[in-house]
Short mmCIF file of C-alpha atoms and ligand atoms in Angstrom, two decimals:
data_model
loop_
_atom_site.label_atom_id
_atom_site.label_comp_id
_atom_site.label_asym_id
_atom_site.label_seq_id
_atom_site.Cartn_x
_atom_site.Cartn_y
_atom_site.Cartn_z
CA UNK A 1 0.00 0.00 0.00
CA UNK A 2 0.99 3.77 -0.83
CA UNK A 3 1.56 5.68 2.35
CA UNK A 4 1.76 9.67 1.84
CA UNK A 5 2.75 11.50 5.24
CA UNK A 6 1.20 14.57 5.64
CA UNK A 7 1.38 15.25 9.44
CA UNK A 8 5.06 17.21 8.75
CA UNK A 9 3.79 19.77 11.74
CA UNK A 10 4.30 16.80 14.39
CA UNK A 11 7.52 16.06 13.06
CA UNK A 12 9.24 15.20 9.97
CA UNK A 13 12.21 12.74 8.41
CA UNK A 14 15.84 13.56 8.18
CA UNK A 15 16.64 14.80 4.55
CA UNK A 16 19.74 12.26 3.71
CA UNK A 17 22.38 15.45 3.58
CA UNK A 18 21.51 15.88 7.04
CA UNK A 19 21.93 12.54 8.00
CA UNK A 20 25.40 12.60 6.17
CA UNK A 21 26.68 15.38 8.08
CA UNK A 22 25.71 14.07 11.53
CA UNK A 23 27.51 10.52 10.66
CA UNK A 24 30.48 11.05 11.53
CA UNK A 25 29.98 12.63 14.95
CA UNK A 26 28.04 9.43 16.25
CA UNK A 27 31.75 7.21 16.12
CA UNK A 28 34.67 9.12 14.11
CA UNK A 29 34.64 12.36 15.97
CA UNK A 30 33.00 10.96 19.15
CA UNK A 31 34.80 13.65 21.28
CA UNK A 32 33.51 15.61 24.39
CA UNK A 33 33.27 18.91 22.86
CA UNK A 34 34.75 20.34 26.11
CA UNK A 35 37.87 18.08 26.01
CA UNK A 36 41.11 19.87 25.25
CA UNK A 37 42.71 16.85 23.28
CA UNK A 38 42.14 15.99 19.47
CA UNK A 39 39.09 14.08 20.10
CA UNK A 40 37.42 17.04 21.92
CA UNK A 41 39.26 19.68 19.43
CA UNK A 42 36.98 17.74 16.64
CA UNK A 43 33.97 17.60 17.84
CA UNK A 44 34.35 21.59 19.53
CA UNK A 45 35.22 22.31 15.46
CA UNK A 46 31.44 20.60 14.60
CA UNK A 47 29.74 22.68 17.35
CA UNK A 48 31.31 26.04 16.24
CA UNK A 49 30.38 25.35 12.64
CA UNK A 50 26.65 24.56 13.47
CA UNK A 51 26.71 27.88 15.94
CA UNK A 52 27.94 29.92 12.74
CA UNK A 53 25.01 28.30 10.95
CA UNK A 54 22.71 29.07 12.96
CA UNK A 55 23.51 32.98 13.62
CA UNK A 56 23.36 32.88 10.32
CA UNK A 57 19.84 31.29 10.02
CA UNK A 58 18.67 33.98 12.70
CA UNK A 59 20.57 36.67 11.70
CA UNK A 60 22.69 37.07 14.69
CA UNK A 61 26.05 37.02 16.49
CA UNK A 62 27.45 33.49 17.35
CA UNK A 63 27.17 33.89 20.98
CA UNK A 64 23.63 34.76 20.61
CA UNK A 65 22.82 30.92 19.56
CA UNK A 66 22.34 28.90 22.47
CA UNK A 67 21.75 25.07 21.57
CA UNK A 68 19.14 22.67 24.01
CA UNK A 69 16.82 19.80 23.44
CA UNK A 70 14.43 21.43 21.54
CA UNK A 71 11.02 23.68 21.30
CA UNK A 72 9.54 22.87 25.12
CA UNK A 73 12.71 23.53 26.16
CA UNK A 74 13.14 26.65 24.73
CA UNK A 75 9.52 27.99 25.24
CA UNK A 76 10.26 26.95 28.98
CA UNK A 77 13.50 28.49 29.38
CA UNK A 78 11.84 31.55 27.91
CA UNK A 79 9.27 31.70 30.92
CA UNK A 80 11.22 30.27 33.84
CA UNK A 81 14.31 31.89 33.12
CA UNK A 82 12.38 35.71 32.84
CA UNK A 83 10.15 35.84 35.08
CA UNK A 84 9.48 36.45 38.96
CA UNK A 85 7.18 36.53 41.41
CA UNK A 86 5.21 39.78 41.05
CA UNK A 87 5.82 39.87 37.55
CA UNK A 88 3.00 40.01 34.54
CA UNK A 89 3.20 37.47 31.17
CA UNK A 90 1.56 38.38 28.02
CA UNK A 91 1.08 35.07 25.72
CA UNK A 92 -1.97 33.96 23.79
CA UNK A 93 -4.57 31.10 24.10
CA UNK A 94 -3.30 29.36 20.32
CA UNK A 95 -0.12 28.67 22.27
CA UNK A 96 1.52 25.17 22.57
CA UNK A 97 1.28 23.40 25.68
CA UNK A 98 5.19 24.10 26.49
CA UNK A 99 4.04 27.48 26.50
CA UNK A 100 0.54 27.34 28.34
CA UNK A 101 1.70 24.96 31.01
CA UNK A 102 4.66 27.04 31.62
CA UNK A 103 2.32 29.83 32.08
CA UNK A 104 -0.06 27.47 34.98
CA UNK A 105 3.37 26.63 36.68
CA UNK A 106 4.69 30.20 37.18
CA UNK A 107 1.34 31.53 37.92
CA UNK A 108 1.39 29.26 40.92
CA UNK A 109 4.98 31.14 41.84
CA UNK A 110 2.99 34.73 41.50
CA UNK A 111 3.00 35.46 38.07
CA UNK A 112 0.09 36.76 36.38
CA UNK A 113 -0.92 35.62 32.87
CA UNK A 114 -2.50 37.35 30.65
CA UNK A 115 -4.14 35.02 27.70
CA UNK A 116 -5.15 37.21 24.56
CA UNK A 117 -7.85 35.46 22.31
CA UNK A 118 -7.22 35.50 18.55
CA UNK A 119 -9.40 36.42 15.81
CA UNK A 120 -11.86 34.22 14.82
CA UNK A 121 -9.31 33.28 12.15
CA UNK A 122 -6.62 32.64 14.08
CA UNK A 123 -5.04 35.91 14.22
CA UNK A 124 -3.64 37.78 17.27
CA UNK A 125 -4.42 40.73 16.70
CA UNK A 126 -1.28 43.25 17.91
CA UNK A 127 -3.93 46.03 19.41
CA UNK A 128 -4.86 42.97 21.36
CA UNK A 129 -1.48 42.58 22.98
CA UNK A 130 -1.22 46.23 23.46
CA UNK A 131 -4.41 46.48 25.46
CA UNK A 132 -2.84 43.68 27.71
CA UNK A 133 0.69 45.27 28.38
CA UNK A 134 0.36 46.65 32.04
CA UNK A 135 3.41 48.20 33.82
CA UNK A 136 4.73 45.53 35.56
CA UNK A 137 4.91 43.07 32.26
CA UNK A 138 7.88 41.63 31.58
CA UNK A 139 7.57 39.10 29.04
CA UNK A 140 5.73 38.45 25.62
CA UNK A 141 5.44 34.73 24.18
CA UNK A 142 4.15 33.84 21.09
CA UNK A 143 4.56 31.61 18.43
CA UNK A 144 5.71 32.77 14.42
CA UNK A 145 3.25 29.73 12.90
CA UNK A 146 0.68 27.99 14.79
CA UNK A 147 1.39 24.30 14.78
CA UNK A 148 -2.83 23.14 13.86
CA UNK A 149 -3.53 26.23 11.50
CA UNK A 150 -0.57 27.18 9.78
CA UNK A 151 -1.52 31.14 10.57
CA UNK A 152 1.38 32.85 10.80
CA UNK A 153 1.48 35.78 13.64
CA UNK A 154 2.68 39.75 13.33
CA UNK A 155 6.00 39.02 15.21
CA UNK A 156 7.10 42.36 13.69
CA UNK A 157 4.34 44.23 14.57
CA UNK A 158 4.63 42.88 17.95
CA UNK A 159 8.28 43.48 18.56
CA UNK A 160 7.90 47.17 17.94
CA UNK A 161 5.15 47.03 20.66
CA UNK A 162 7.11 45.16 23.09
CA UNK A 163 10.04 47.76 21.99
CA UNK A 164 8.03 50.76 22.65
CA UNK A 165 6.54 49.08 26.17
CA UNK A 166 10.00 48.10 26.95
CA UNK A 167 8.95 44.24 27.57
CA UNK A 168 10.81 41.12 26.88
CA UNK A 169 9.44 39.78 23.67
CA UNK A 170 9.99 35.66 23.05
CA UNK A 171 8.88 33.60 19.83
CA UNK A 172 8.02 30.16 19.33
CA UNK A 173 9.38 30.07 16.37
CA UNK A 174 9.12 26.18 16.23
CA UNK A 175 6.47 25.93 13.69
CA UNK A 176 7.92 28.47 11.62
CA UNK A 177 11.29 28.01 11.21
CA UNK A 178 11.82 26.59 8.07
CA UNK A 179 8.86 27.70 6.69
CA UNK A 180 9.35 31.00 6.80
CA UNK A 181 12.86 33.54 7.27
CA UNK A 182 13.45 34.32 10.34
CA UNK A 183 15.24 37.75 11.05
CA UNK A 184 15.74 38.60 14.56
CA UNK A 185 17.06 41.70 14.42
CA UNK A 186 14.85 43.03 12.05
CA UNK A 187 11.63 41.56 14.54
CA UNK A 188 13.63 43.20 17.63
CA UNK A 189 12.79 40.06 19.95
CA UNK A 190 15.07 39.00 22.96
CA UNK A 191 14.46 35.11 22.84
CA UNK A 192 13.83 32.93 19.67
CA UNK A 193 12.67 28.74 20.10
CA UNK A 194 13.25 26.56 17.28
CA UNK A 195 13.84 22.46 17.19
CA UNK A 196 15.34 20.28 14.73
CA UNK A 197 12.52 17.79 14.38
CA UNK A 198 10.11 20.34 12.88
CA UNK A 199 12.51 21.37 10.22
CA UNK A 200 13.75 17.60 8.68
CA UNK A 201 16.91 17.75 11.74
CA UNK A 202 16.84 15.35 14.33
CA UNK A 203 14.92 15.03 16.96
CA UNK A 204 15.71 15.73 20.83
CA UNK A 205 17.94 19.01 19.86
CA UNK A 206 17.12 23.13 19.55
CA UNK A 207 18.51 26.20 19.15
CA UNK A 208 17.46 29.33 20.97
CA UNK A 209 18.40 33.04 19.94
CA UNK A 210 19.18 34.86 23.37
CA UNK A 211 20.14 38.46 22.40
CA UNK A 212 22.92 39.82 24.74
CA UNK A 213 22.33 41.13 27.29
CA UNK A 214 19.08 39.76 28.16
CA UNK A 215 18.87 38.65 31.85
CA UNK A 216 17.37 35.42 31.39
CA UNK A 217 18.60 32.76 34.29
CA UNK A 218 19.41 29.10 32.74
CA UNK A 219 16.59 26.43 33.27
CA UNK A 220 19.32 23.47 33.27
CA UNK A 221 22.66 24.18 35.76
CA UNK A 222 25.74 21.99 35.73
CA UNK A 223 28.55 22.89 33.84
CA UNK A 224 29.64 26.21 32.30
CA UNK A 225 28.49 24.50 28.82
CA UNK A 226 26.99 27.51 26.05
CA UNK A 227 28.72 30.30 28.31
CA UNK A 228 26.88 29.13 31.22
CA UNK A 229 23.46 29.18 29.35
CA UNK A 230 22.66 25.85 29.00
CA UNK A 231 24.44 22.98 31.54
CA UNK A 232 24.79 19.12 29.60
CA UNK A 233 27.43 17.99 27.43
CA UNK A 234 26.31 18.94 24.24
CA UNK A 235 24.58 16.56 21.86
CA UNK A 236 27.15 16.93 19.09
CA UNK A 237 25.41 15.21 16.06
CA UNK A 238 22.75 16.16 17.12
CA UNK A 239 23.87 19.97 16.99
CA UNK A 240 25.67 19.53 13.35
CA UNK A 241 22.56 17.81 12.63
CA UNK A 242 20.41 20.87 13.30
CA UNK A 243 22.93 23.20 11.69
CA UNK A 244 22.84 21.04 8.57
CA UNK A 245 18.71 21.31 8.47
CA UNK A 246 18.37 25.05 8.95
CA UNK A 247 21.36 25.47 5.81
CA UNK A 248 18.93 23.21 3.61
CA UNK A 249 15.85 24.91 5.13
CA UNK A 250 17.21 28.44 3.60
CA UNK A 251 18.25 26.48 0.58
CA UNK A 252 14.41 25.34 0.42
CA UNK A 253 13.35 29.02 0.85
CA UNK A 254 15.58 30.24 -1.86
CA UNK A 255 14.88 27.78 -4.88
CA UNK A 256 11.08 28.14 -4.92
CA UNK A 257 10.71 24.59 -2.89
CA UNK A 258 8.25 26.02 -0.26
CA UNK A 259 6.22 27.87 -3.06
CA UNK A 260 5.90 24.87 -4.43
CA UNK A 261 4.79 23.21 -0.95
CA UNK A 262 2.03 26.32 -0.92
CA UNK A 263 1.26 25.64 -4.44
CA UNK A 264 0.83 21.58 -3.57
CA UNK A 265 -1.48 22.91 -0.07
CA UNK A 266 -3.54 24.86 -2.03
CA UNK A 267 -4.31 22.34 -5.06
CA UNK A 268 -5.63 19.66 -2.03
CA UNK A 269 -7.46 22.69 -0.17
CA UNK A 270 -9.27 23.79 -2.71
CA UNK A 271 -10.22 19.89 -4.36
CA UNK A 272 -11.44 19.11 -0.36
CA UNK A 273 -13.42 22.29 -0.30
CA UNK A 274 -15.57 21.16 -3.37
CA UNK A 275 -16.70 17.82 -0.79
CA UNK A 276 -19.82 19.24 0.74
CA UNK A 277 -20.15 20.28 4.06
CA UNK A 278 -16.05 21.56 4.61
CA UNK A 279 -14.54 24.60 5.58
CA UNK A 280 -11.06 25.59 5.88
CA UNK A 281 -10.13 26.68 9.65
CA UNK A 282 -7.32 29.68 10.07
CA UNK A 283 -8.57 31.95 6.68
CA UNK A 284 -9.63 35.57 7.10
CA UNK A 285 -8.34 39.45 6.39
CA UNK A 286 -4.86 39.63 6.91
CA UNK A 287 -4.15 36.39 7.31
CA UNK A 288 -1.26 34.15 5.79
CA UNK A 289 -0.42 31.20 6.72
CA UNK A 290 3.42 28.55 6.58
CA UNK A 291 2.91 27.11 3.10
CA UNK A 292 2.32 23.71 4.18
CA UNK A 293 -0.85 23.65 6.12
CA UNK A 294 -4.51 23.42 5.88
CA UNK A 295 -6.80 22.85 9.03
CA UNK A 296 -10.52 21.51 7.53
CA UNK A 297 -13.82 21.24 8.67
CA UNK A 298 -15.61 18.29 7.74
CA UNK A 299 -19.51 18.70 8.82
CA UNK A 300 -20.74 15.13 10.67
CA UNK A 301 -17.72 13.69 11.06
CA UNK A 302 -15.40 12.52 14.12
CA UNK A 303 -11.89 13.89 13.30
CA UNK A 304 -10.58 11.14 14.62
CA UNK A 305 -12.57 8.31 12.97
CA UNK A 306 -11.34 10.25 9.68
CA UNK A 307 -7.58 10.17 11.02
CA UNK A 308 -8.05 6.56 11.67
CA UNK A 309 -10.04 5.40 8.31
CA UNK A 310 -7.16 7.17 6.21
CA UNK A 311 -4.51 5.81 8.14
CA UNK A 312 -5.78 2.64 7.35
CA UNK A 313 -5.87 3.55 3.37
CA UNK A 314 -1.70 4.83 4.05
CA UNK A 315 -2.73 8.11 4.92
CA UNK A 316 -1.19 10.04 7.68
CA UNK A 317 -2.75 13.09 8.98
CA UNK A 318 -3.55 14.58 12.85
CA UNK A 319 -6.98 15.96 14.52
CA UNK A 320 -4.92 18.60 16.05
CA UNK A 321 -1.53 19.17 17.72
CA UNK A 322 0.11 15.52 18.44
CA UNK A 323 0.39 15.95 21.93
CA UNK A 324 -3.22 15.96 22.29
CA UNK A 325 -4.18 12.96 19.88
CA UNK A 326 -5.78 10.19 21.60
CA UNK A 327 -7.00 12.98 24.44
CA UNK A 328 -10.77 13.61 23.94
CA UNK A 329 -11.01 17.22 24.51
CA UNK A 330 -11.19 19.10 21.17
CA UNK A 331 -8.23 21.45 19.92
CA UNK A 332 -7.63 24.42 22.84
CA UNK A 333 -6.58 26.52 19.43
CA UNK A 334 -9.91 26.04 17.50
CA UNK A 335 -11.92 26.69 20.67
CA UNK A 336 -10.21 29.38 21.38
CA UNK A 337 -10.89 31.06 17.92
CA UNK A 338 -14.74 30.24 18.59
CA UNK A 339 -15.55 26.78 17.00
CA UNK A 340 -17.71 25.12 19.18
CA UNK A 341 -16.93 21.56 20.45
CA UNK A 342 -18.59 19.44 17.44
CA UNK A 343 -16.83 21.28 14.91
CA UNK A 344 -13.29 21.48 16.50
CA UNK A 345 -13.41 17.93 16.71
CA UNK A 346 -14.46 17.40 13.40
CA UNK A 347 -11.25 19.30 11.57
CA UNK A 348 -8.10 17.51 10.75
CA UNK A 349 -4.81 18.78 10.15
CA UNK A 350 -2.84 18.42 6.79
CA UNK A 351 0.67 18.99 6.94
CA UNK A 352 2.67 18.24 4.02
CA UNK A 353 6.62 17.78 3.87
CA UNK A 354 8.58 20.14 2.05
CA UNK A 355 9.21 16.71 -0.31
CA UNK A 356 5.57 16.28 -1.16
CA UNK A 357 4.70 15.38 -4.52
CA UNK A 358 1.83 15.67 -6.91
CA UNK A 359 1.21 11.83 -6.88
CA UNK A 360 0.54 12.15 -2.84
CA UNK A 361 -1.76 15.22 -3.10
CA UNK A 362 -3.26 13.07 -6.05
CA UNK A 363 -3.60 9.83 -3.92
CA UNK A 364 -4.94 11.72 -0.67
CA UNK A 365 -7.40 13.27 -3.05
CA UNK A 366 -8.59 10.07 -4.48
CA UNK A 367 -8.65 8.66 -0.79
CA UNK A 368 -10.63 11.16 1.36
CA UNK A 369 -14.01 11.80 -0.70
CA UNK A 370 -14.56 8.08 -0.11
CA UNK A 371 -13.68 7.94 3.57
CA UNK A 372 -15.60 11.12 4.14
CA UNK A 373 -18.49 9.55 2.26
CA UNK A 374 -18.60 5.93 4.41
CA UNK A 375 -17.61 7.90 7.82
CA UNK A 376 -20.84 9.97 6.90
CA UNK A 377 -23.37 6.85 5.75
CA UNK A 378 -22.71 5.18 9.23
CA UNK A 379 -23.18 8.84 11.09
CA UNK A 380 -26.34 8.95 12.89
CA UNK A 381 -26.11 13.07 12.94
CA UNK A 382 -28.03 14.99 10.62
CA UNK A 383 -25.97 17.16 7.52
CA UNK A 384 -25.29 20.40 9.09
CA UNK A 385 -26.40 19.63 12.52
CA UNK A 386 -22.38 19.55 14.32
CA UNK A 387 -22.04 23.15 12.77
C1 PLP B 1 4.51 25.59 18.22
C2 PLP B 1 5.27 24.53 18.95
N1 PLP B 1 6.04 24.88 19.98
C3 PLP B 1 6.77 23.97 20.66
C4 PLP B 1 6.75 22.63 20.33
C5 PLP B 1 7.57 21.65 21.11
O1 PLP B 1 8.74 21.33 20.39
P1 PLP B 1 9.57 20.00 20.70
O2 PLP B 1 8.79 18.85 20.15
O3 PLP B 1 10.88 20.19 20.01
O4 PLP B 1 9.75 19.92 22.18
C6 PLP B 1 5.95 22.22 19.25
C7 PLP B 1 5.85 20.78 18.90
O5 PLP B 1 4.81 20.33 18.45
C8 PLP B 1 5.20 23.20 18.54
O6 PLP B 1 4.43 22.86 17.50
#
């Protein structure tokens, strides 16, 4: 059987160049980067290459890149390494979960949260974070793409407001990255999250942009490992690894391969949209969204009866962020732009890889009329009556 992936937003495969360049770090240059003999002197060489890389792929200075396990890690070290008791936090309810739970924990330390509520499509609106800036806010969170809808946010817009308020200003830029350039200086934030996994790197390793100077205390202590910002000896191939995807990731921005992805998203959108009862979720005025996604409605239907019938016919596709799948409650980030419980569980999440093909949007379009069509014959709801 044909299987075409398109849940790329839970994570993807390593592209073969990347798995070339972390080779030989796994046994050749096995050395402990902070070992002063050859061994150590080879693997240091890998980890300064990827941190070049990667100021590159922000557009800062090397000691600006701090490399860590990954997104929660960085959206974590973003909000327990900024802020205090007494302090107030800014993020938004279309967060991810290593945002929002970060938020629960330090409110239980004294820190007040302030949720904003997007648009009804999915877009934070920027007078929305404005109206929520008091004076005793210190931080901003919030996320370039969101991971179930694709809608990317007004980071620049935002980072002039958190200029102007003089707040710290931190993006998830997990979802993005990739998908998107990413220019920190020209967005003026402090902290930047990204992790391999999301971006065809490995998985288990990140990068964070930590401008200088910002007085942001390290979540993991030990030794004096990326200038005391991150304790653990570091995951060498798994850093070259991540280096290697964000150089291939620009490459892919650069030679039309992510218009192409859009172009791809947009052919299956627009066939699934002609099935009856559908909607696309994350679409409105002003909004754009990473080039690979499409969140869709389909009236009647269980997402997750869908996600299993097409996995079963080699499709692979997600009712919402992967964390949540197999949890009953319905997305947080369609509820939160105002879908009510029936139709939040009815959407699914298409996320194609920046390798996609015409022959997979082809056999995922000749697949999902006819699950839709069977999932609906054995539904005992009404047409129209989950809306
Ligand atoms: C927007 C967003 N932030 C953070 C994360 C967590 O990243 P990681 O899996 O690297 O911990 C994810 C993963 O789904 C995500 O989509």
């Amino acid at each position: 059987m044909r299987r075409v992936y398109m849940d790329a937003n839970a994570t993807t495969p390593l592209l073969p160049g990347v798995m070339e360049a972390m080779r030989p770090y796994w046994m050749e240059h096995f050395g402990n980067a902070s070992s002063i003999h050859i061994h150590g002197q080879q693997a240091r060489t890998g980890v300064d290459r990827a941190r070049e890389t990667m100021a590159e792929f922000f557009n800062c200075h090397e000691a600006e890149v701090v490399f860590n396990s990954g997104g929660t890690e960085g959206d974590n070290t973003a909000i327990f390494g900024m802020l205090r008791p007494g302090d107030h936090f800014v993020t938004t309810a279309i967060e991810h979960s290593a945002v929002l739970q970060a938020a629960e924990r330090v409110a239980l330390r004294g820190v007040e949260t302030t949720l904003v509520a997007p648009l009804p499509s999915g877009l934070i609106h920027p007078a929305d974070i404005c109206a929520a800036i008091r004076p005793n806010t210190r931080l901003i969170s919030l996320m370039l793409a969101n991971n179930e809808t694709g809608v990317l946010q007004p980071v620049d817009e935002i980072g002039k407001i958190a200029a102007d308020a003089g707040v710290f200003f931190h993006i998830d830029a997990v979802q993005g990255a990739g998908k998107v350039p990413i220019d920190v200086r020209g967005i003026g934030c402090h902290l930047l999250s990204i992790s391999g996994h999301k971006m065809n790197g490995p998985k288990g390793v990140g990068a964070m942009f930590v401008r200088r100077g910002t007085p942001i205390e390290s979540l993991v202590v030990g030794g004096s490992h990326e200038r005391r910002r991150r304790a653990g000896t570091e995951n060498v191939p798994g850093i070259v690894g991540l280096a290697k995807a964000a150089e291939l990731a620009t490459s892919s921005l650069e030679d039309g391969t992510i218009e192409r992805v859009s172009v791809l998203r947009d052919r299956l959108e627009a066939e699934l949209l002609r099935l009856p009862g559908t909607s696309v979720n994350g679409v409105g005025e002003g909004v754009t969204r990473a080039a690979n996604t499409t969140n869709i409605w389909f009236d009647q239907l269980e997402g997750e009866a869908l996600v299993i019938a097409l996995d079963l016919k080699g499709v692979a596709v997600s009712g919402g962020s992967a964390c949540h799948s197999g949890a009953t409650e319905p997305s947080h980030v369609l509820m939160a732009m105002g879908l009510d419980k029936a139709r939040a569980r009815a959407s699914l999440r298409f996320s194609l890889l920046k390798t996609a093909t015409d022959a997979d949007v082809d056999y995922v379009l000749g697949v999902v009329p006819q699950a839709v069509e069977r999932l609906r014959a054995l539904s005992p709801v009404e047409a129209g009556t989950l809306g």
